[in-house]
PDB file of C-alpha atoms in Angstrom:
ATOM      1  CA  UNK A   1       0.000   0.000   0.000  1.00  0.00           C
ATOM      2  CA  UNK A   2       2.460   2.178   0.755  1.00  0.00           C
ATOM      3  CA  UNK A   3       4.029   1.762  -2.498  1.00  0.00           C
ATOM      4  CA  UNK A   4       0.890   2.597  -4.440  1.00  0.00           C
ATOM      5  CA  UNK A   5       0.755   5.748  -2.486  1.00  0.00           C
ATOM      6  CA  UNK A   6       3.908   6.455  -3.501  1.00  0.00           C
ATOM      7  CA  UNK A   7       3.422   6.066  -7.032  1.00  0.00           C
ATOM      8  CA  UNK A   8       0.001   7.983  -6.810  1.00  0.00           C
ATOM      9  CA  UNK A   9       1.907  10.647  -4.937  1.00  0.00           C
ATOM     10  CA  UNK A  10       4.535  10.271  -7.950  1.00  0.00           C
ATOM     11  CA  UNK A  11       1.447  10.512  -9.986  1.00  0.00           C
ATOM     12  CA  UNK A  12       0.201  13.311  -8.842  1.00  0.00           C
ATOM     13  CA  UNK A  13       2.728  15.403  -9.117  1.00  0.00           C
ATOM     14  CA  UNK A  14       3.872  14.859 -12.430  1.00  0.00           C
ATOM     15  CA  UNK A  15       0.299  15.893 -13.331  1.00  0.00           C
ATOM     16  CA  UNK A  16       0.787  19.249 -11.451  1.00  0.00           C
ATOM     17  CA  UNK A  17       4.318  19.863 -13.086  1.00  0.00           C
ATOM     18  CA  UNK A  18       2.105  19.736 -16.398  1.00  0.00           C
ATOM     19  CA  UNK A  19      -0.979  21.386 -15.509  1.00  0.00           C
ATOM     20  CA  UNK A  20       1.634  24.411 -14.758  1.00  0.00           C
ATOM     21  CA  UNK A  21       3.607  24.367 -17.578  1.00  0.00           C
ATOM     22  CA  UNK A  22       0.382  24.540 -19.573  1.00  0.00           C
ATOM     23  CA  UNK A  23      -0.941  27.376 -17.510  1.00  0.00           C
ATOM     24  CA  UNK A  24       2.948  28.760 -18.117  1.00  0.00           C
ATOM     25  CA  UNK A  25       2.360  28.220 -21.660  1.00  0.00           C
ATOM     26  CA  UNK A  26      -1.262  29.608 -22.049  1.00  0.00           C
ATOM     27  CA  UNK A  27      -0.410  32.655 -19.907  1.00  0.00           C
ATOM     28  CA  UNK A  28       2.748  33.521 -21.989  1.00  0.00           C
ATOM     29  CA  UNK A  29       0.744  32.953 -25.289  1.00  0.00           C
ATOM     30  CA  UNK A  30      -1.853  34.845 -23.792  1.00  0.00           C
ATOM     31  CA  UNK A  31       0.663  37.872 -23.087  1.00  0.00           C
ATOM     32  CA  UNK A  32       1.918  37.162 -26.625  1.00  0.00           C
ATOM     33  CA  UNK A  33      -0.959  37.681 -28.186  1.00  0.00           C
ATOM     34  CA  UNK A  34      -1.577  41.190 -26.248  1.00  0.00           C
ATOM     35  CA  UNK A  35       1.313  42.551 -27.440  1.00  0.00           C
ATOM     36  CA  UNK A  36       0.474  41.460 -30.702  1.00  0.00           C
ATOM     37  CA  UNK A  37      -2.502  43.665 -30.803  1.00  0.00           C
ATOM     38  CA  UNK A  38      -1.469  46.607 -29.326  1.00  0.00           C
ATOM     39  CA  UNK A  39       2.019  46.665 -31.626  1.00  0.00           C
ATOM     40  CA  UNK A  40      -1.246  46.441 -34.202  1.00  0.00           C
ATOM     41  CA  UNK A  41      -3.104  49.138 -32.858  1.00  0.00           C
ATOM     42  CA  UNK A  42      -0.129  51.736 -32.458  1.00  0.00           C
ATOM     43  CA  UNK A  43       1.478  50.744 -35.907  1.00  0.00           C
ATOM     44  CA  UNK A  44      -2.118  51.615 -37.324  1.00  0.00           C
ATOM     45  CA  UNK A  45      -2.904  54.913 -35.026  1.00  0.00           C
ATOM     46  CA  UNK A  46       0.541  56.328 -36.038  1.00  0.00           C
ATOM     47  CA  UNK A  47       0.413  55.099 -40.086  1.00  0.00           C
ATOM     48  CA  UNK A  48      -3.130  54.950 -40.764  1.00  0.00           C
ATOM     49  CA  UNK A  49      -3.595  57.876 -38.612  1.00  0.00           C
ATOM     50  CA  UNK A  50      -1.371  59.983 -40.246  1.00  0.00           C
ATOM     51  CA  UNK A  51      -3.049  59.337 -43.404  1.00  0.00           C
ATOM     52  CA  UNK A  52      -6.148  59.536 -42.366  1.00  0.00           C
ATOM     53  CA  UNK A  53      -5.308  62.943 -40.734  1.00  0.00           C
ATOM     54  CA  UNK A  54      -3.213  63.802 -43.936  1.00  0.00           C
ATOM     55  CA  UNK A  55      -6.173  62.747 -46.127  1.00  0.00           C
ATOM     56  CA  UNK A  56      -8.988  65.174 -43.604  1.00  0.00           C
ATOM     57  CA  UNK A  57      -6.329  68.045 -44.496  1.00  0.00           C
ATOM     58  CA  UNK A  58      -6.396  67.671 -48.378  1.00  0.00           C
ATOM     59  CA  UNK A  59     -10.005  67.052 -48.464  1.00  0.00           C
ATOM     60  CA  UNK A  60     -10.679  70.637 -46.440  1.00  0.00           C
ATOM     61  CA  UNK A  61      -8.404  72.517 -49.524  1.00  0.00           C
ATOM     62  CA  UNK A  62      -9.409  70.425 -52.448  1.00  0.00           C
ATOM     63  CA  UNK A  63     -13.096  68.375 -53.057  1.00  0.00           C
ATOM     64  CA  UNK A  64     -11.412  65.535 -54.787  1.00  0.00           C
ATOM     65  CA  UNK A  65      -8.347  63.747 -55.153  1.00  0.00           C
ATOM     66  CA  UNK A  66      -7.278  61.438 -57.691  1.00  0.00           C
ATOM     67  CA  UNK A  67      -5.227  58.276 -56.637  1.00  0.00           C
ATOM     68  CA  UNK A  68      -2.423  56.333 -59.031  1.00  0.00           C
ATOM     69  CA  UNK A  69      -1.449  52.270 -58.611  1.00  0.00           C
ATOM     70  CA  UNK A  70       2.113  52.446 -58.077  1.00  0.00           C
ATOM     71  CA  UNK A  71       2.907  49.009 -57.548  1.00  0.00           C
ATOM     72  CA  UNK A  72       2.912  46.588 -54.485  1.00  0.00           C
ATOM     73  CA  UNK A  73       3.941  46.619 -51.035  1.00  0.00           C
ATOM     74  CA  UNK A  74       4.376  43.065 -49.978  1.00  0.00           C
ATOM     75  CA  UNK A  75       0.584  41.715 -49.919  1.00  0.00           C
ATOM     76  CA  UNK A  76      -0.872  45.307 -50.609  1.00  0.00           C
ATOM     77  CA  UNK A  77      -1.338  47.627 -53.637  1.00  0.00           C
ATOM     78  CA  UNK A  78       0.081  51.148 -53.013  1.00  0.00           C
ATOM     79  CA  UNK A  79      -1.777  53.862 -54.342  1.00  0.00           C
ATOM     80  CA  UNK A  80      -0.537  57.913 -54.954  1.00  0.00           C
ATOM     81  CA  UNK A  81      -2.896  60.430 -54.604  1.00  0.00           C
ATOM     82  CA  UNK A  82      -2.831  63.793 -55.422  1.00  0.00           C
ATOM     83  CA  UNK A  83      -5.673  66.736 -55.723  1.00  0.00           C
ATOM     84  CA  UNK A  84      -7.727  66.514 -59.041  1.00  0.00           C
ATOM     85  CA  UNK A  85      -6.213  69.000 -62.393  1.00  0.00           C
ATOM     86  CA  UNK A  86      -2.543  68.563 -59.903  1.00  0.00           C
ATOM     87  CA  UNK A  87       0.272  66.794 -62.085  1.00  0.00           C
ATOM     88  CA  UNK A  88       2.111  63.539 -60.026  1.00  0.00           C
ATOM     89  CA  UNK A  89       5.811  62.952 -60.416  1.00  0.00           C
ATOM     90  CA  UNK A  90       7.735  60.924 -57.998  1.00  0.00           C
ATOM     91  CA  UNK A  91       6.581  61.798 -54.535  1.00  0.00           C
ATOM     92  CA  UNK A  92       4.973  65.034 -54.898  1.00  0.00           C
ATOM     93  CA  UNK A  93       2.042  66.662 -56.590  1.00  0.00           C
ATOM     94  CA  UNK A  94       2.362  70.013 -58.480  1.00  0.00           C
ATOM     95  CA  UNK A  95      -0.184  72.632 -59.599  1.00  0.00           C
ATOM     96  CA  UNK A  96       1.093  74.975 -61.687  1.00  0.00           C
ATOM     97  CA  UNK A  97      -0.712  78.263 -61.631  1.00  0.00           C
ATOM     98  CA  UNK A  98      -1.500  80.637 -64.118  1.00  0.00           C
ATOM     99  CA  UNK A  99      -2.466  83.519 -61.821  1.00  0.00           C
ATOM    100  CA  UNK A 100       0.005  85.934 -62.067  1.00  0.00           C
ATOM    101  CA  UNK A 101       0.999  87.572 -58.318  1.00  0.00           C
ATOM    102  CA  UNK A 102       4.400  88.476 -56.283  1.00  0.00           C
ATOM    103  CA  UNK A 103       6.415  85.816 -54.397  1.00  0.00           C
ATOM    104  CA  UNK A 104       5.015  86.417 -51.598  1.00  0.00           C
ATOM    105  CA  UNK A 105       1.258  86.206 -52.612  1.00  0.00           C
ATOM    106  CA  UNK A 106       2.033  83.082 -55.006  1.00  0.00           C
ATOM    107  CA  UNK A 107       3.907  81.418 -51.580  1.00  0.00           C
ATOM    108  CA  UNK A 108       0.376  81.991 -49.414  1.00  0.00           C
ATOM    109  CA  UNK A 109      -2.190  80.456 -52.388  1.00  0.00           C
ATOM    110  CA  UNK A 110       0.125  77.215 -51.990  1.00  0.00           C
ATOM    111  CA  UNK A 111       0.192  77.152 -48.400  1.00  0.00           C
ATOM    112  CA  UNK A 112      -4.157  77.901 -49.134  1.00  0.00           C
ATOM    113  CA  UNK A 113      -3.897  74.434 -50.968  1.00  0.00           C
ATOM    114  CA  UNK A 114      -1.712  72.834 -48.355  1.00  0.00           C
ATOM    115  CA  UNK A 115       1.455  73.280 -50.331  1.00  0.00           C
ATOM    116  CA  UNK A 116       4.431  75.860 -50.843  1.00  0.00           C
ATOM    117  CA  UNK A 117       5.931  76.806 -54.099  1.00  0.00           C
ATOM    118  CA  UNK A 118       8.366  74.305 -55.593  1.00  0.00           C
ATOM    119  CA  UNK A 119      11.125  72.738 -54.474  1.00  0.00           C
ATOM    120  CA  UNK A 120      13.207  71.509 -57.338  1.00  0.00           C
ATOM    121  CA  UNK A 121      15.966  68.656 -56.476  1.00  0.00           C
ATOM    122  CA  UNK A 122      16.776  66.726 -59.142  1.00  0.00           C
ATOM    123  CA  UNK A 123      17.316  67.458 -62.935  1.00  0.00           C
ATOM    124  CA  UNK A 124      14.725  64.506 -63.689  1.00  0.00           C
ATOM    125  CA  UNK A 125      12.034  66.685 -61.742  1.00  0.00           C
ATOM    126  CA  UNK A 126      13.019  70.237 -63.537  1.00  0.00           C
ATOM    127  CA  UNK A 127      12.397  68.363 -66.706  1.00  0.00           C
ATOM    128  CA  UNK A 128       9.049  66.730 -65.683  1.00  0.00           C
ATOM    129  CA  UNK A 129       8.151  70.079 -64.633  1.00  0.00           C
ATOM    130  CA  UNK A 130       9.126  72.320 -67.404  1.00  0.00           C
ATOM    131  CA  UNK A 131       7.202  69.978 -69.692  1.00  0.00           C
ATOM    132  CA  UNK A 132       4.141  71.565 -68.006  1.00  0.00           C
ATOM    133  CA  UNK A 133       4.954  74.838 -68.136  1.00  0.00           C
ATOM    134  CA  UNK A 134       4.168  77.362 -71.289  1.00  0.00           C
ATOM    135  CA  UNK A 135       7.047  79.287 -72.728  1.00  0.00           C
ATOM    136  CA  UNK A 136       5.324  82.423 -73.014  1.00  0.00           C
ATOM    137  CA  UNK A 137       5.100  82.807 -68.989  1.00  0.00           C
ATOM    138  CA  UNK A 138       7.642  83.209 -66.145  1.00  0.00           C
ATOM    139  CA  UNK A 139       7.398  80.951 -62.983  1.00  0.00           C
ATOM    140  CA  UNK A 140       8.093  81.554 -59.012  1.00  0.00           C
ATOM    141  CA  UNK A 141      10.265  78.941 -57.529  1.00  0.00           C
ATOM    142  CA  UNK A 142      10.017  78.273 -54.138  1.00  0.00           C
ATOM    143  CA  UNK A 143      13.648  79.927 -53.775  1.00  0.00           C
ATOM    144  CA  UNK A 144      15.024  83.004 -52.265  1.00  0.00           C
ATOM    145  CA  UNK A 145      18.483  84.731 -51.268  1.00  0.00           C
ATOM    146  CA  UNK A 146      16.727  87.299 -48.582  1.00  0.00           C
ATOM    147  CA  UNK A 147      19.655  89.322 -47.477  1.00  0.00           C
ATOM    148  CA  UNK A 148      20.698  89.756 -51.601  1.00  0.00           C
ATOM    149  CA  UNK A 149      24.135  87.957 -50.329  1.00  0.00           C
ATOM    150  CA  UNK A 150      24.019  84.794 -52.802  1.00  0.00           C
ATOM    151  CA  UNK A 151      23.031  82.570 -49.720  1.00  0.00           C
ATOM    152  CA  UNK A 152      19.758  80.844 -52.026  1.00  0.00           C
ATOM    153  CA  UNK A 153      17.349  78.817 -49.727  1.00  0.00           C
ATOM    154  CA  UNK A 154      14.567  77.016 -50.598  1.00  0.00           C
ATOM    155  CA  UNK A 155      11.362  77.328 -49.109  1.00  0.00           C
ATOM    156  CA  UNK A 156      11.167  74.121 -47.245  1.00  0.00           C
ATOM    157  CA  UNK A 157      14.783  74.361 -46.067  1.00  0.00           C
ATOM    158  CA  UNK A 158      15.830  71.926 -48.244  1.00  0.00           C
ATOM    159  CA  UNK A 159      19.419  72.361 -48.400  1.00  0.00           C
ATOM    160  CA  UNK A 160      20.613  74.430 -51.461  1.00  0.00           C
ATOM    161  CA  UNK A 161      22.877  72.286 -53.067  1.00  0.00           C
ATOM    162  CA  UNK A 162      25.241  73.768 -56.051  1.00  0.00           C
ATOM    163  CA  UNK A 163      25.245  70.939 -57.653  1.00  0.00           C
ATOM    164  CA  UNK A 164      21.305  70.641 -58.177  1.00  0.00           C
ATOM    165  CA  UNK A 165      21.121  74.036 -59.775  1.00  0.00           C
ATOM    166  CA  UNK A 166      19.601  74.988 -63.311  1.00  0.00           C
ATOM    167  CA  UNK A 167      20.335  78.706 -63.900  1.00  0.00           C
ATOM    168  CA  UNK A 168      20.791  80.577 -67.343  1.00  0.00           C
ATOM    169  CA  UNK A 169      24.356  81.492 -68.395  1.00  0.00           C
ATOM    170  CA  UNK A 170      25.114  84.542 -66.295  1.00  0.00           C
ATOM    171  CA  UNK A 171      22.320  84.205 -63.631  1.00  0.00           C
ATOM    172  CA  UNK A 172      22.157  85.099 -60.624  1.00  0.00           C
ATOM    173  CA  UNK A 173      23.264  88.385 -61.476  1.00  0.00           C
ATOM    174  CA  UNK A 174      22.038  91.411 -59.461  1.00  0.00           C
ATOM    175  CA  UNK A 175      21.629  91.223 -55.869  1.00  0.00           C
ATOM    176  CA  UNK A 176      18.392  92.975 -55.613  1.00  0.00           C
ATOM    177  CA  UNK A 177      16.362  90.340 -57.359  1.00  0.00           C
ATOM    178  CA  UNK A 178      16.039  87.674 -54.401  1.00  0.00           C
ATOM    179  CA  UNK A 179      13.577  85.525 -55.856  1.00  0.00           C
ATOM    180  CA  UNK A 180      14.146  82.356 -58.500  1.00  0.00           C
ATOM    181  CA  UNK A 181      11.622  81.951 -61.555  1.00  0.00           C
ATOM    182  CA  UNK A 182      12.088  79.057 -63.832  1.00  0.00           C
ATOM    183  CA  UNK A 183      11.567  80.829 -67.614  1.00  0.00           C
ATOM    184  CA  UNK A 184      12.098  79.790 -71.053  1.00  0.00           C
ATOM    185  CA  UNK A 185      14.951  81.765 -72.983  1.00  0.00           C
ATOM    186  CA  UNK A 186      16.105  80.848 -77.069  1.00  0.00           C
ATOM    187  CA  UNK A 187      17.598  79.177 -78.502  1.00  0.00           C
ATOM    188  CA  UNK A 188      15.537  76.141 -76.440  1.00  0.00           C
ATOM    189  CA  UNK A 189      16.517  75.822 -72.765  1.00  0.00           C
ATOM    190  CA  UNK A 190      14.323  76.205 -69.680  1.00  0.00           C
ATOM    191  CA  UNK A 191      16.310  77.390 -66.875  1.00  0.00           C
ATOM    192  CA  UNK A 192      16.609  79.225 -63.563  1.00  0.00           C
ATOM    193  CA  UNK A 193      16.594  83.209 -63.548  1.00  0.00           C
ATOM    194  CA  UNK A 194      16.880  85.825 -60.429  1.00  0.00           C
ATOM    195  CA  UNK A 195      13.960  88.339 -60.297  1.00  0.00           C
ATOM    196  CA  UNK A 196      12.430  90.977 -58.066  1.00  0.00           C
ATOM    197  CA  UNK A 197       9.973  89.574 -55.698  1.00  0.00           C
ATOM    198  CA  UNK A 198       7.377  91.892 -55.721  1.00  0.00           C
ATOM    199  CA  UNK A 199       7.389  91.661 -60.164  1.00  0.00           C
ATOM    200  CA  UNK A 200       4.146  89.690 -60.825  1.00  0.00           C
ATOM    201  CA  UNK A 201       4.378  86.027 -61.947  1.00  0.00           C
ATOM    202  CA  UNK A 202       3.079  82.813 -62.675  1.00  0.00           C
ATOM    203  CA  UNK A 203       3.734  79.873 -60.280  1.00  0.00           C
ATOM    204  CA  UNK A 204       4.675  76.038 -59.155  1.00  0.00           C
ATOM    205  CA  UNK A 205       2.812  74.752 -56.016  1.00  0.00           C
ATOM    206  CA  UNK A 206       4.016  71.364 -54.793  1.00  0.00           C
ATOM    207  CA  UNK A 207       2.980  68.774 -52.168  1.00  0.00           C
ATOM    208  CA  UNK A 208       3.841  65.639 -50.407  1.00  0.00           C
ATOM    209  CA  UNK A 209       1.760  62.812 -52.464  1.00  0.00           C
ATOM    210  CA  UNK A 210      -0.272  60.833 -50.194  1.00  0.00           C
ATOM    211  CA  UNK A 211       0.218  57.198 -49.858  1.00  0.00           C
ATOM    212  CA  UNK A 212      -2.473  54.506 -49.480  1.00  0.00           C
TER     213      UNK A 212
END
């Protein structure tokens, strides 16, 4: 007998070793499984969120947008979207307007369309943009040299780079004009010319693309 009790004892225990490492096991899943969610629920407040949020801002300056495949992400399909009658081109959208105004007035009807004036970094996105553009008309650029000292800075503090630069032969060329317009001269090139910022204008608006 007391050998049976002994191996019931035995018995016993080995069932309550297992019966806790299943409760370890559930409990830990369980915990798992938490995190999981919430790791869920932050990665969609901050993405989603900010697109959402991003989205509620566009839609209070423009009444539609128009949205672009532009390929996959893993699983997904990644759309662009920009306002309707704005042209897309890499990450941004860009409006070009035909009102004619000083720098300063062109710089507040972008920021009234939840944009600035344009930003130009690459020679790939002067071309796309000049191909929109009408050689009859001058355009602001979102670009400045406020103290007249050849210290150009863009709008959106991008950093000025001289080697992403697209001016005429000759240009800048008088320190009173502080403002950049993009303008067509002959014989056939588009390019970058200094101007006074309170002449009257045409301009480029640009904005982040949204990404669904």
């Amino acid at each position: 007998m007391v050998r049976e009790g002994q191996s019931r004892g035995r018995e016993k225990g080995v069932w309550w070793s297992q019966v806790r490492l299943w409760t370890v096991a559930v409990v830990s899943l369980a915990l798992l499984s938490a995190c999981f969610i919430v790791s869920c629920v932050v990665t969609y407040h901050f993405t989603y969120g900010k697109i959402g949020k991003r989205l509620s801002e566009l839609h209070t300056y423009h009444s539609s947008l128009t949205c672009f495949s532009e390929g996959t992400r893993v699983t997904e399909k990644v759309w662009g979207c920009c306002p309707s009658a704005w042209k897309s081109f890499g990450s941004s959208c860009y409006f070009i307007s035909m009102e004619e105004n000083f720098w300063s007035k062109s710089e507040q009807n972008c920021i009234g369309m939840g944009a600035h004036l344009v930003v130009i970094n690459t020679e790939a996105e002067q071309n796309f943009i000049v191909q929109q553009l009408n050689e009859s008309f001058s355009y602001f650029l979102g670009l400045t040299d406020p103290q007249g000292d050849e210290k150009w800075q863009w709008i959106d503090q991008t950093p000025f780079h001289e080697n992403v630069r697209f001016w005429h032969p000759n240009e800048p060329n008088f320190s009173a004009e502080r403002c950049a317009s993009i303008v067509f001269w002959s014989p056939g090139k588009w390019g970058w010319n200094d101007v006074f910022c309170d002449s009257k204008r045409n301009s480029i608006c640009e904005m982040k693309k949204i990404h669904l």
